Amino acid sequence: MKYYIIAGEASGDLHGSNLMKALQRLDVAADFRFWGGDLMQAVGGTLVKHYKERSFMGFAEVLFNLRKILGLITFCKDDIESFNPDVIIFIDNSGFNLRIAQWAKQKAFKTHYYISPQVWASRAGRVKKIKRDIDAMYVILPFEKEFYDQYEYSVNFVGHPLIDAIADRTQVNEFKFRTTHQLSEKPIIALLPGSRTQEITKMLGVMLSLVDDFPKYQFVIAGAPSQDFSFYQSFIKQDNVAFISNKTYDLLSVSTAALVTSGTATLETALFKVPQVVCYKANAISYQIAKQIITLKFISLVNLIMDREVVTELIQSDLNKKRLKKELELILDEDQRTKLFIDYYDLEKKLGGKGASDKTAKLIFESL
């Protein structure tokens, strides 16, 4: 059958690629056409647009790029009609995907959504549109099913795909990893400043301001596949900083601690059992708008799933050198680390175990 898949960032590319592999096991002649990235492209099919082409962070950035976004929406609709898929599968990326879904439903295409928009965080009124436009929803966080039940919308909890992605990876040899990337024997503090240009610009400088205060450790930047080293290079002023591109999981597997930009990476870091400080700083206008519409107690997935503060979140003005240094010192303390490890194991239990991609693929395939 013909599958049209729309993913909008690095994490969507990862989960989209694993879903495609699972669909191929059920439908050997599967024909994929998709918006995604390098991982999805490696599985096979036709890449229509790379997520790098529409990587906009925050309300202000979306507003400034509105003409381009509207052009991409029109292009996407035309491309779907030309391909005429048996099903459209949306992956996260709600701002773009829900607009396409409304049109697709009116055109009588089958609409499935993998990884729910975060309607539980803000603008819960979008549930009405989701019920109208989405034939089947597959959620990956345990509290999402309960949330949708309040609106009498039945969804499928399939577990979190990150558990599969981490469990199925090839284990790294630490000695070889350090040798290959010219790292010393010092314990590693991983820096995960995000994947979007705006995120990295706002986060990385603050993270790197701590390097000289922790000479017994080496700092390693996890480079995103969407960015070139030349972009990161302008932030690096000290010698005790290394850069490794597109090897985040390998890096986390050998790290002692991490400074992490809020997003999927906070959950990935927790699943690798790495103590972390969560960092977030947005465009001032975007942040003020977000404060008005987001109703959550926390911004990190770790704390949201556990429904309490497990990891420290430094947001906007709190993300400064003084606070970040204090919090990094805390997660390097053995007592605090032991407490975090216990919380991380509880977190993993809540996520429902392995098999999210296979469960979702099976439900999609059987529905067709």
mmCIF file with all atom_site columns, C-alpha atoms in Angstrom, residues 104-191:
data_model
loop_
_atom_site.group_PDB
_atom_site.id
_atom_site.type_symbol
_atom_site.label_atom_id
_atom_site.label_alt_id
_atom_site.label_comp_id
_atom_site.label_asym_id
_atom_site.label_entity_id
_atom_site.label_seq_id
_atom_site.pdbx_PDB_ins_code
_atom_site.Cartn_x
_atom_site.Cartn_y
_atom_site.Cartn_z
_atom_site.occupancy
_atom_site.B_iso_or_equiv
_atom_site.pdbx_formal_charge
_atom_site.auth_seq_id
_atom_site.auth_comp_id
_atom_site.auth_asym_id
_atom_site.auth_atom_id
_atom_site.pdbx_PDB_model_num
ATOM 1  C CA . ALA A 1 104 ? -7.083  15.619 4.050  1.00 0.00 ? 104 ALA A CA 1
ATOM 2  C CA . LYS A 1 105 ? -10.187 14.554 5.969  1.00 0.00 ? 105 LYS A CA 1
ATOM 3  C CA . GLN A 1 106 ? -12.359 16.721 3.729  1.00 0.00 ? 106 GLN A CA 1
ATOM 4  C CA . LYS A 1 107 ? -10.741 14.994 0.741  1.00 0.00 ? 107 LYS A CA 1
ATOM 5  C CA . ALA A 1 108 ? -11.643 11.582 2.260  1.00 0.00 ? 108 ALA A CA 1
ATOM 6  C CA . PHE A 1 109 ? -8.054  10.450 2.851  1.00 0.00 ? 109 PHE A CA 1
ATOM 7  C CA . LYS A 1 110 ? -7.492  8.125  5.811  1.00 0.00 ? 110 LYS A CA 1
ATOM 8  C CA . THR A 1 111 ? -5.738  10.077 8.551  1.00 0.00 ? 111 THR A CA 1
ATOM 9  C CA . HIS A 1 112 ? -3.644  8.449  11.299 1.00 0.00 ? 112 HIS A CA 1
ATOM 10 C CA . TYR A 1 113 ? -1.584  10.328 13.880 1.00 0.00 ? 113 TYR A CA 1
ATOM 11 C CA . TYR A 1 114 ? 1.478   8.848  15.615 1.00 0.00 ? 114 TYR A CA 1
ATOM 12 C CA . ILE A 1 115 ? 2.766   10.813 18.624 1.00 0.00 ? 115 ILE A CA 1
ATOM 13 C CA . SER A 1 116 ? 0.006   13.156 19.658 1.00 0.00 ? 116 SER A CA 1
ATOM 14 C CA . PRO A 1 117 ? 0.203   16.927 19.481 1.00 0.00 ? 117 PRO A CA 1
ATOM 15 C CA . GLN A 1 118 ? 0.740   18.254 22.996 1.00 0.00 ? 118 GLN A CA 1
ATOM 16 C CA . VAL A 1 119 ? -2.847  19.411 23.405 1.00 0.00 ? 119 VAL A CA 1
ATOM 17 C CA . TRP A 1 120 ? -2.577  18.489 27.091 1.00 0.00 ? 120 TRP A CA 1
ATOM 18 C CA . ALA A 1 121 ? -0.013  21.292 27.438 1.00 0.00 ? 121 ALA A CA 1
ATOM 19 C CA . SER A 1 122 ? -1.885  24.121 25.757 1.00 0.00 ? 122 SER A CA 1
ATOM 20 C CA . ARG A 1 123 ? -4.931  24.925 23.644 1.00 0.00 ? 123 ARG A CA 1
ATOM 21 C CA . ALA A 1 124 ? -6.927  21.849 24.667 1.00 0.00 ? 124 ALA A CA 1
ATOM 22 C CA . GLY A 1 125 ? -9.637  23.113 22.330 1.00 0.00 ? 125 GLY A CA 1
ATOM 23 C CA . ARG A 1 126 ? -7.664  21.486 19.510 1.00 0.00 ? 126 ARG A CA 1
ATOM 24 C CA . VAL A 1 127 ? -9.036  18.126 20.672 1.00 0.00 ? 127 VAL A CA 1
ATOM 25 C CA . LYS A 1 128 ? -12.289 19.002 18.906 1.00 0.00 ? 128 LYS A CA 1
ATOM 26 C CA . LYS A 1 129 ? -10.411 19.331 15.602 1.00 0.00 ? 129 LYS A CA 1
ATOM 27 C CA . ILE A 1 130 ? -8.456  16.146 16.232 1.00 0.00 ? 130 ILE A CA 1
ATOM 28 C CA . LYS A 1 131 ? -11.667 14.180 16.846 1.00 0.00 ? 131 LYS A CA 1
ATOM 29 C CA . ARG A 1 132 ? -13.064 15.597 13.615 1.00 0.00 ? 132 ARG A CA 1
ATOM 30 C CA . ASP A 1 133 ? -10.004 15.151 11.396 1.00 0.00 ? 133 ASP A CA 1
ATOM 31 C CA . ILE A 1 134 ? -8.032  12.149 12.722 1.00 0.00 ? 134 ILE A CA 1
ATOM 32 C CA . ASP A 1 135 ? -9.310  8.606  12.172 1.00 0.00 ? 135 ASP A CA 1
ATOM 33 C CA . ALA A 1 136 ? -6.863  6.990  14.602 1.00 0.00 ? 136 ALA A CA 1
ATOM 34 C CA . MET A 1 137 ? -4.464  8.382  17.215 1.00 0.00 ? 137 MET A CA 1
ATOM 35 C CA . TYR A 1 138 ? -1.468  6.540  18.685 1.00 0.00 ? 138 TYR A CA 1
ATOM 36 C CA . VAL A 1 139 ? -0.134  8.088  21.906 1.00 0.00 ? 139 VAL A CA 1
ATOM 37 C CA . ILE A 1 140 ? 3.230   7.422  23.549 1.00 0.00 ? 140 ILE A CA 1
ATOM 38 C CA . LEU A 1 141 ? 2.863   8.975  27.017 1.00 0.00 ? 141 LEU A CA 1
ATOM 39 C CA . PRO A 1 142 ? 0.823   7.175  29.695 1.00 0.00 ? 142 PRO A CA 1
ATOM 40 C CA . PHE A 1 143 ? -1.185  10.213 30.801 1.00 0.00 ? 143 PHE A CA 1
ATOM 41 C CA . GLU A 1 144 ? -2.298  11.060 27.232 1.00 0.00 ? 144 GLU A CA 1
ATOM 42 C CA . LYS A 1 145 ? -4.905  8.295  27.028 1.00 0.00 ? 145 LYS A CA 1
ATOM 43 C CA . GLU A 1 146 ? -6.523  9.524  30.242 1.00 0.00 ? 146 GLU A CA 1
ATOM 44 C CA . PHE A 1 147 ? -6.464  13.068 28.876 1.00 0.00 ? 147 PHE A CA 1
ATOM 45 C CA . TYR A 1 148 ? -8.275  12.097 25.665 1.00 0.00 ? 148 TYR A CA 1
ATOM 46 C CA . ASP A 1 149 ? -10.777 9.955  27.588 1.00 0.00 ? 149 ASP A CA 1
ATOM 47 C CA . GLN A 1 150 ? -12.022 13.173 29.191 1.00 0.00 ? 150 GLN A CA 1
ATOM 48 C CA . TYR A 1 151 ? -13.099 14.275 25.716 1.00 0.00 ? 151 TYR A CA 1
ATOM 49 C CA . GLU A 1 152 ? -14.628 10.889 24.802 1.00 0.00 ? 152 GLU A CA 1
ATOM 50 C CA . TYR A 1 153 ? -11.994 10.288 22.151 1.00 0.00 ? 153 TYR A CA 1
ATOM 51 C CA . SER A 1 154 ? -10.595 6.767  22.143 1.00 0.00 ? 154 SER A CA 1
ATOM 52 C CA . VAL A 1 155 ? -6.850  6.589  21.417 1.00 0.00 ? 155 VAL A CA 1
ATOM 53 C CA . ASN A 1 156 ? -4.245  3.816  21.440 1.00 0.00 ? 156 ASN A CA 1
ATOM 54 C CA . PHE A 1 157 ? -1.430  3.918  24.019 1.00 0.00 ? 157 PHE A CA 1
ATOM 55 C CA . VAL A 1 158 ? 1.458   2.109  22.306 1.00 0.00 ? 158 VAL A CA 1
ATOM 56 C CA . GLY A 1 159 ? 4.364   2.898  24.663 1.00 0.00 ? 159 GLY A CA 1
ATOM 57 C CA . HIS A 1 160 ? 7.289   5.182  23.943 1.00 0.00 ? 160 HIS A CA 1
ATOM 58 C CA . PRO A 1 161 ? 9.354   4.504  20.792 1.00 0.00 ? 161 PRO A CA 1
ATOM 59 C CA . LEU A 1 162 ? 12.521  5.805  22.434 1.00 0.00 ? 162 LEU A CA 1
ATOM 60 C CA . ILE A 1 163 ? 12.694  2.630  24.508 1.00 0.00 ? 163 ILE A CA 1
ATOM 61 C CA . ASP A 1 164 ? 12.979  0.611  21.279 1.00 0.00 ? 164 ASP A CA 1
ATOM 62 C CA . ALA A 1 165 ? 15.409  3.036  19.677 1.00 0.00 ? 165 ALA A CA 1
ATOM 63 C CA . ILE A 1 166 ? 17.743  2.842  22.666 1.00 0.00 ? 166 ILE A CA 1
ATOM 64 C CA . ALA A 1 167 ? 17.374  -0.893 23.298 1.00 0.00 ? 167 ALA A CA 1
ATOM 65 C CA . ASP A 1 168 ? 17.985  -1.819 19.640 1.00 0.00 ? 168 ASP A CA 1
ATOM 66 C CA . ARG A 1 169 ? 21.103  0.280  19.137 1.00 0.00 ? 169 ARG A CA 1
ATOM 67 C CA . THR A 1 170 ? 24.553  -1.262 18.911 1.00 0.00 ? 170 THR A CA 1
ATOM 68 C CA . GLN A 1 171 ? 26.367  -0.833 22.215 1.00 0.00 ? 171 GLN A CA 1
ATOM 69 C CA . VAL A 1 172 ? 29.384  1.449  21.988 1.00 0.00 ? 172 VAL A CA 1
ATOM 70 C CA . ASN A 1 173 ? 32.869  0.455  23.117 1.00 0.00 ? 173 ASN A CA 1
ATOM 71 C CA . GLU A 1 174 ? 33.862  3.348  25.381 1.00 0.00 ? 174 GLU A CA 1
ATOM 72 C CA . PHE A 1 175 ? 37.609  3.031  24.830 1.00 0.00 ? 175 PHE A CA 1
ATOM 73 C CA . LYS A 1 176 ? 37.156  2.934  21.059 1.00 0.00 ? 176 LYS A CA 1
ATOM 74 C CA . PHE A 1 177 ? 34.677  5.820  21.176 1.00 0.00 ? 177 PHE A CA 1
ATOM 75 C CA . ARG A 1 178 ? 37.074  8.019  23.158 1.00 0.00 ? 178 ARG A CA 1
ATOM 76 C CA . THR A 1 179 ? 39.971  7.107  20.889 1.00 0.00 ? 179 THR A CA 1
ATOM 77 C CA . THR A 1 180 ? 38.036  7.717  17.666 1.00 0.00 ? 180 THR A CA 1
ATOM 78 C CA . HIS A 1 181 ? 36.880  11.165 18.801 1.00 0.00 ? 181 HIS A CA 1
ATOM 79 C CA . GLN A 1 182 ? 40.172  12.106 20.483 1.00 0.00 ? 182 GLN A CA 1
ATOM 80 C CA . LEU A 1 183 ? 38.660  12.362 23.955 1.00 0.00 ? 183 LEU A CA 1
ATOM 81 C CA . SER A 1 184 ? 40.718  12.183 27.131 1.00 0.00 ? 184 SER A CA 1
ATOM 82 C CA . GLU A 1 185 ? 40.091  9.869  30.093 1.00 0.00 ? 185 GLU A CA 1
ATOM 83 C CA . LYS A 1 186 ? 38.301  12.632 32.002 1.00 0.00 ? 186 LYS A CA 1
ATOM 84 C CA . PRO A 1 187 ? 34.602  12.068 32.839 1.00 0.00 ? 187 PRO A CA 1
ATOM 85 C CA . ILE A 1 188 ? 32.338  13.534 30.165 1.00 0.00 ? 188 ILE A CA 1
ATOM 86 C CA . ILE A 1 189 ? 29.729  16.252 30.579 1.00 0.00 ? 189 ILE A CA 1
ATOM 87 C CA . ALA A 1 190 ? 27.535  16.133 27.475 1.00 0.00 ? 190 ALA A CA 1
ATOM 88 C CA . LEU A 1 191 ? 26.041  19.342 26.100 1.00 0.00 ? 191 LEU A CA 1
#
